[in-house]
mmCIF file of C-alpha atoms and ligand atoms in Angstrom:
data_model
loop_
_atom_site.group_PDB
_atom_site.id
_atom_site.type_symbol
_atom_site.label_atom_id
_atom_site.label_comp_id
_atom_site.label_asym_id
_atom_site.label_seq_id
_atom_site.Cartn_x
_atom_site.Cartn_y
_atom_site.Cartn_z
ATOM 1 C CA UNK A 1 0.175 -0.115 0.202
ATOM 2 C CA UNK A 2 1.280 3.527 -0.689
ATOM 3 C CA UNK A 3 1.926 5.801 2.413
ATOM 4 C CA UNK A 4 -1.401 6.915 3.924
ATOM 5 C CA UNK A 5 -0.423 10.569 2.766
ATOM 6 C CA UNK A 6 -0.226 9.618 -0.747
ATOM 7 C CA UNK A 7 -3.535 9.145 -2.807
ATOM 8 C CA UNK A 8 -3.252 7.114 -6.240
ATOM 9 C CA UNK A 9 -4.593 8.833 -9.583
ATOM 10 C CA UNK A 10 -6.736 6.696 -11.491
ATOM 11 C CA UNK A 11 -7.518 8.055 -15.260
ATOM 12 C CA UNK A 12 -9.906 6.709 -17.575
ATOM 13 C CA UNK A 13 -10.286 7.507 -20.982
ATOM 14 C CA UNK A 14 -12.421 6.539 -23.731
ATOM 15 C CA UNK A 15 -13.829 7.425 -27.311
ATOM 16 C CA UNK A 16 -17.190 9.013 -27.214
ATOM 17 C CA UNK A 17 -19.884 6.438 -26.362
ATOM 18 C CA UNK A 18 -17.944 3.618 -24.873
ATOM 19 C CA UNK A 19 -19.915 4.101 -21.505
ATOM 20 C CA UNK A 20 -16.778 5.730 -19.130
ATOM 21 C CA UNK A 21 -19.114 8.156 -17.302
ATOM 22 C CA UNK A 22 -20.904 5.352 -15.340
ATOM 23 C CA UNK A 23 -17.772 3.450 -14.604
ATOM 24 C CA UNK A 24 -16.356 6.811 -12.845
ATOM 25 C CA UNK A 25 -19.534 7.265 -10.741
ATOM 26 C CA UNK A 26 -19.059 3.648 -9.723
ATOM 27 C CA UNK A 27 -15.624 3.996 -8.722
ATOM 28 C CA UNK A 28 -16.456 6.857 -6.623
ATOM 29 C CA UNK A 29 -19.536 5.376 -4.997
ATOM 30 C CA UNK A 30 -18.140 1.971 -4.309
ATOM 31 C CA UNK A 31 -14.108 2.590 -3.910
ATOM 32 C CA UNK A 32 -14.577 5.855 -2.523
ATOM 33 C CA UNK A 33 -12.393 7.626 -5.249
ATOM 34 C CA UNK A 34 -12.987 11.365 -5.226
ATOM 35 C CA UNK A 35 -13.859 12.409 -8.800
ATOM 36 C CA UNK A 36 -12.056 15.229 -10.375
ATOM 37 C CA UNK A 37 -14.143 17.922 -11.537
ATOM 38 C CA UNK A 38 -12.844 19.659 -14.945
ATOM 39 C CA UNK A 39 -13.025 23.074 -16.059
ATOM 40 C CA UNK A 40 -14.715 23.263 -19.521
ATOM 41 C CA UNK A 41 -15.518 26.192 -22.109
ATOM 42 C CA UNK A 42 -18.409 23.676 -23.204
ATOM 43 C CA UNK A 43 -22.033 24.723 -23.015
ATOM 44 C CA UNK A 44 -23.761 22.969 -20.495
ATOM 45 C CA UNK A 45 -26.328 19.888 -21.537
ATOM 46 C CA UNK A 46 -29.754 19.988 -19.775
ATOM 47 C CA UNK A 47 -29.138 17.714 -17.169
ATOM 48 C CA UNK A 48 -25.610 18.944 -15.901
ATOM 49 C CA UNK A 49 -24.847 20.899 -12.976
ATOM 50 C CA UNK A 50 -22.270 23.386 -12.686
ATOM 51 C CA UNK A 51 -20.057 22.546 -10.126
ATOM 52 C CA UNK A 52 -20.861 19.090 -10.077
ATOM 53 C CA UNK A 53 -20.360 17.892 -13.861
ATOM 54 C CA UNK A 54 -18.072 20.498 -14.545
ATOM 55 C CA UNK A 55 -17.262 23.942 -13.904
ATOM 56 C CA UNK A 56 -18.564 25.764 -17.026
ATOM 57 C CA UNK A 57 -16.317 29.110 -17.639
ATOM 58 C CA UNK A 58 -16.250 30.994 -20.656
ATOM 59 C CA UNK A 59 -13.073 31.039 -22.990
ATOM 60 C CA UNK A 60 -12.014 34.540 -21.472
ATOM 61 C CA UNK A 61 -11.741 32.833 -17.866
ATOM 62 C CA UNK A 62 -10.422 29.597 -19.465
ATOM 63 C CA UNK A 63 -7.471 31.520 -20.975
ATOM 64 C CA UNK A 64 -6.739 33.346 -17.964
ATOM 65 C CA UNK A 65 -6.348 30.098 -16.117
ATOM 66 C CA UNK A 66 -3.980 28.696 -18.920
ATOM 67 C CA UNK A 67 -1.845 31.945 -18.099
ATOM 68 C CA UNK A 68 -1.959 31.478 -14.605
ATOM 69 C CA UNK A 69 -0.754 27.999 -14.874
ATOM 70 C CA UNK A 70 -3.528 26.629 -12.879
ATOM 71 C CA UNK A 71 -4.017 23.631 -14.940
ATOM 72 C CA UNK A 72 -2.457 20.340 -14.205
ATOM 73 C CA UNK A 73 -3.243 19.558 -17.980
ATOM 74 C CA UNK A 74 -5.671 20.899 -20.682
ATOM 75 C CA UNK A 75 -7.206 20.172 -24.293
ATOM 76 C CA UNK A 76 -9.128 21.160 -26.964
ATOM 77 C CA UNK A 77 -11.786 18.252 -27.405
ATOM 78 C CA UNK A 78 -14.526 18.445 -30.202
ATOM 79 C CA UNK A 79 -14.054 22.350 -30.427
ATOM 80 C CA UNK A 80 -14.290 23.141 -26.875
ATOM 81 C CA UNK A 81 -11.523 23.276 -24.095
ATOM 82 C CA UNK A 82 -11.253 21.202 -20.925
ATOM 83 C CA UNK A 83 -8.735 21.284 -18.211
ATOM 84 C CA UNK A 84 -8.130 19.741 -14.592
ATOM 85 C CA UNK A 85 -6.572 22.357 -12.037
ATOM 86 C CA UNK A 86 -3.802 21.511 -10.130
ATOM 87 C CA UNK A 87 -4.852 22.816 -6.791
ATOM 88 C CA UNK A 88 -7.948 20.755 -5.868
ATOM 89 C CA UNK A 89 -6.367 17.610 -6.905
ATOM 90 C CA UNK A 90 -3.224 17.980 -4.893
ATOM 91 C CA UNK A 91 -5.188 18.654 -1.868
ATOM 92 C CA UNK A 92 -7.168 15.580 -2.337
ATOM 93 C CA UNK A 93 -4.073 13.518 -2.912
ATOM 94 C CA UNK A 94 -2.285 14.858 0.047
ATOM 95 C CA UNK A 95 -4.769 13.971 2.346
ATOM 96 C CA UNK A 96 -4.477 10.443 0.987
ATOM 97 C CA UNK A 97 -7.406 10.401 -1.165
ATOM 98 C CA UNK A 98 -7.211 8.592 -4.502
ATOM 99 C CA UNK A 99 -8.774 10.685 -7.157
ATOM 100 C CA UNK A 100 -10.210 9.340 -10.459
ATOM 101 C CA UNK A 101 -9.960 11.603 -13.575
ATOM 102 C CA UNK A 102 -12.499 11.537 -16.957
ATOM 103 C CA UNK A 103 -10.318 12.860 -19.598
ATOM 104 C CA UNK A 104 -9.231 12.084 -23.215
ATOM 105 C CA UNK A 105 -5.685 10.768 -24.196
ATOM 106 C CA UNK A 106 -4.496 14.322 -24.706
ATOM 107 C CA UNK A 107 -4.735 15.069 -21.051
ATOM 108 C CA UNK A 108 -3.311 11.845 -20.056
ATOM 109 C CA UNK A 109 0.036 12.236 -21.783
ATOM 110 C CA UNK A 110 0.080 15.814 -20.107
ATOM 111 C CA UNK A 111 -0.095 13.908 -16.981
ATOM 112 C CA UNK A 112 2.117 10.813 -17.504
ATOM 113 C CA UNK A 113 4.796 12.864 -18.692
ATOM 114 C CA UNK A 114 4.943 15.037 -15.558
ATOM 115 C CA UNK A 115 6.074 11.919 -13.850
ATOM 116 C CA UNK A 116 4.335 12.810 -10.258
ATOM 117 C CA UNK A 117 5.350 11.189 -7.190
ATOM 118 C CA UNK A 118 1.782 9.741 -6.924
ATOM 119 C CA UNK A 119 1.028 6.392 -8.416
ATOM 120 C CA UNK A 120 -0.717 6.691 -11.779
ATOM 121 C CA UNK A 121 -3.061 4.004 -13.243
ATOM 122 C CA UNK A 122 -4.607 4.492 -16.973
ATOM 123 C CA UNK A 123 -7.481 2.702 -18.353
ATOM 124 C CA UNK A 124 -8.766 3.103 -21.965
ATOM 125 C CA UNK A 125 -12.403 1.822 -22.293
ATOM 126 C CA UNK A 126 -13.381 0.517 -25.576
ATOM 127 C CA UNK A 127 -17.162 -0.322 -27.057
ATOM 128 C CA UNK A 128 -17.565 -4.024 -27.951
ATOM 129 C CA UNK A 129 -18.114 -3.479 -31.765
ATOM 130 C CA UNK A 130 -18.509 -0.604 -33.893
ATOM 131 C CA UNK A 131 -22.227 -1.646 -34.608
ATOM 132 C CA UNK A 132 -22.818 -1.381 -31.058
ATOM 133 C CA UNK A 133 -20.756 2.115 -30.527
ATOM 134 C CA UNK A 134 -22.951 3.462 -33.433
ATOM 135 C CA UNK A 135 -26.095 2.660 -31.811
ATOM 136 C CA UNK A 136 -25.176 4.087 -28.616
ATOM 137 C CA UNK A 137 -24.057 7.261 -30.527
ATOM 138 C CA UNK A 138 -27.335 7.457 -32.283
ATOM 139 C CA UNK A 139 -30.833 8.450 -30.928
ATOM 140 C CA UNK A 140 -33.667 8.422 -33.264
ATOM 141 C CA UNK A 141 -33.729 11.376 -35.546
ATOM 142 C CA UNK A 142 -31.307 12.313 -38.452
ATOM 143 C CA UNK A 143 -29.478 15.122 -36.224
ATOM 144 C CA UNK A 144 -28.104 12.639 -34.046
ATOM 145 C CA UNK A 145 -27.288 10.169 -36.933
ATOM 146 C CA UNK A 146 -24.808 13.103 -38.497
ATOM 147 C CA UNK A 147 -23.333 13.873 -34.994
ATOM 148 C CA UNK A 148 -22.811 9.877 -34.413
ATOM 149 C CA UNK A 149 -21.365 9.538 -37.936
ATOM 150 C CA UNK A 150 -18.822 12.421 -37.115
ATOM 151 C CA UNK A 151 -18.055 10.819 -33.536
ATOM 152 C CA UNK A 152 -17.368 7.350 -35.566
ATOM 153 C CA UNK A 153 -14.850 9.009 -37.683
ATOM 154 C CA UNK A 154 -13.389 10.791 -34.416
ATOM 155 C CA UNK A 155 -13.178 7.138 -32.864
ATOM 156 C CA UNK A 156 -11.065 5.924 -35.656
ATOM 157 C CA UNK A 157 -8.309 8.340 -34.527
ATOM 158 C CA UNK A 158 -8.852 7.946 -30.927
ATOM 159 C CA UNK A 159 -8.534 4.006 -30.954
ATOM 160 C CA UNK A 160 -5.012 4.648 -31.967
ATOM 161 C CA UNK A 161 -3.815 5.937 -28.421
ATOM 162 C CA UNK A 162 -4.800 2.867 -26.817
ATOM 163 C CA UNK A 163 -1.129 2.075 -26.491
ATOM 164 C CA UNK A 164 -0.375 4.841 -24.134
ATOM 165 C CA UNK A 165 -2.622 3.490 -21.545
ATOM 166 C CA UNK A 166 -1.571 0.858 -18.886
ATOM 167 C CA UNK A 167 -4.917 -1.038 -19.246
ATOM 168 C CA UNK A 168 -7.450 -1.597 -22.267
ATOM 169 C CA UNK A 169 -10.979 -2.556 -20.924
ATOM 170 C CA UNK A 170 -13.960 -3.748 -22.961
ATOM 171 C CA UNK A 171 -17.037 -2.694 -22.022
ATOM 172 C CA UNK A 172 -19.519 -5.344 -22.933
ATOM 173 C CA UNK A 173 -21.100 -5.552 -19.548
ATOM 174 C CA UNK A 174 -20.901 -2.458 -17.114
ATOM 175 C CA UNK A 175 -20.661 -4.656 -13.907
ATOM 176 C CA UNK A 176 -17.869 -7.104 -15.591
ATOM 177 C CA UNK A 177 -16.340 -3.844 -16.701
ATOM 178 C CA UNK A 178 -15.960 -2.395 -13.373
ATOM 179 C CA UNK A 179 -14.866 -5.544 -11.729
ATOM 180 C CA UNK A 180 -11.919 -5.695 -13.879
ATOM 181 C CA UNK A 181 -10.884 -2.234 -13.513
ATOM 182 C CA UNK A 182 -11.561 -2.398 -9.556
ATOM 183 C CA UNK A 183 -9.380 -6.066 -9.568
ATOM 184 C CA UNK A 184 -6.858 -4.544 -11.566
ATOM 185 C CA UNK A 185 -6.546 -1.368 -9.287
ATOM 186 C CA UNK A 186 -6.184 -3.568 -6.216
ATOM 187 C CA UNK A 187 -3.384 -5.758 -7.797
ATOM 188 C CA UNK A 188 -1.470 -2.601 -8.652
ATOM 189 C CA UNK A 189 -1.850 -1.323 -5.258
ATOM 190 C CA UNK A 190 -1.171 -4.679 -3.370
ATOM 191 C CA UNK A 191 1.641 -5.150 -5.943
ATOM 192 C CA UNK A 192 -0.210 -8.488 -6.966
ATOM 193 C CA UNK A 193 0.062 -10.010 -10.730
ATOM 194 C CA UNK A 194 -3.032 -9.552 -12.730
ATOM 195 C CA UNK A 195 -4.829 -11.702 -15.338
ATOM 196 C CA UNK A 196 -4.341 -8.821 -17.938
ATOM 197 C CA UNK A 197 -4.262 -10.370 -21.539
ATOM 198 C CA UNK A 198 -2.784 -8.064 -23.926
ATOM 199 C CA UNK A 199 -3.010 -10.461 -26.893
ATOM 200 C CA UNK A 200 -7.047 -10.578 -26.508
ATOM 201 C CA UNK A 201 -7.069 -6.820 -26.246
ATOM 202 C CA UNK A 202 -4.702 -6.460 -29.587
ATOM 203 C CA UNK A 203 -7.323 -8.984 -31.336
ATOM 204 C CA UNK A 204 -10.359 -6.968 -30.206
ATOM 205 C CA UNK A 205 -8.750 -3.478 -31.443
ATOM 206 C CA UNK A 206 -7.866 -5.023 -34.851
ATOM 207 C CA UNK A 207 -11.575 -6.032 -35.196
ATOM 208 C CA UNK A 208 -12.538 -2.490 -34.345
ATOM 209 C CA UNK A 209 -10.430 -0.713 -36.766
ATOM 210 C CA UNK A 210 -11.226 -3.648 -39.541
HETATM 211 P P1 5GP B 1 -18.246 15.693 -22.828
HETATM 212 O O1 5GP B 1 -18.115 17.137 -23.318
HETATM 213 O O2 5GP B 1 -18.742 14.774 -23.709
HETATM 214 O O3 5GP B 1 -18.419 15.720 -21.496
HETATM 215 O O4 5GP B 1 -16.648 15.373 -22.750
HETATM 216 C C1 5GP B 1 -15.663 15.503 -24.001
HETATM 217 C C2 5GP B 1 -14.401 14.633 -23.757
HETATM 218 O O5 5GP B 1 -13.520 15.468 -23.061
HETATM 219 C C3 5GP B 1 -14.409 13.247 -22.778
HETATM 220 O O6 5GP B 1 -13.561 12.439 -23.774
HETATM 221 C C4 5GP B 1 -13.783 13.655 -21.714
HETATM 222 O O7 5GP B 1 -12.993 12.593 -20.999
HETATM 223 C C5 5GP B 1 -12.949 14.796 -22.118
HETATM 224 N N1 5GP B 1 -12.664 15.487 -20.709
HETATM 225 C C6 5GP B 1 -13.211 16.146 -19.785
HETATM 226 N N2 5GP B 1 -12.738 16.791 -18.895
HETATM 227 C C7 5GP B 1 -11.540 17.188 -19.362
HETATM 228 C C8 5GP B 1 -10.259 17.362 -19.006
HETATM 229 O O8 5GP B 1 -10.166 18.027 -17.917
HETATM 230 N N3 5GP B 1 -9.137 17.385 -19.514
HETATM 231 C C9 5GP B 1 -9.036 16.582 -20.558
HETATM 232 N N4 5GP B 1 -8.085 16.635 -21.471
HETATM 233 N N5 5GP B 1 -10.246 16.138 -21.477
HETATM 234 C C10 5GP B 1 -11.483 15.972 -20.696
#
């Protein structure tokens, strides 16, 4: 176990539609992880709450925060800026709390390259198939279908970043997926060998990319 005053950092990333948001929620509820709340310049969705899902800020404020070096990492994703501030994260980690991040591959690479003293585990979540991903991304009307097609194109680019991560997880079933992530985290913390099978993952990725 790491010393009590050093929390670990767990990053979950996934191409849009792979089911990561629910997994973050489960890890927070069942394993007591503190969820990192990002700042974003994106417009809030109807079900989102400022200060809970994100801190919604305008581009001027975000730029000021960049200039003030407030971010541990930040990136432009789908035309909007997203960033993780240093202050709240280090406060939690120094209290001994473990922190979970829902950020993209650009932010993940920025955090990896900083080589912080806290243990860092990175997970890349993938959908079971292209067909299932398209189904998850599209709703009934044509506008959603067009957005889904755009996101599928983005998926083809994002999936290439799987190699940057410690673990790749296939989200066929949410509970199975949660158990896998939870098990890998416990194995890492307790320095035990896990059953992670990289060959199976490589086969799945080949299938996803055609
Ligand atoms: P959404 O707009 O759907 O909430 O998020 C879009 C993407 O931005 C997701 O892939 C999410 O993981 C990523 N994201 C959210 N917050 C951050 C952040 O603070 N930094 C980075 N780099 N990506 C983020």
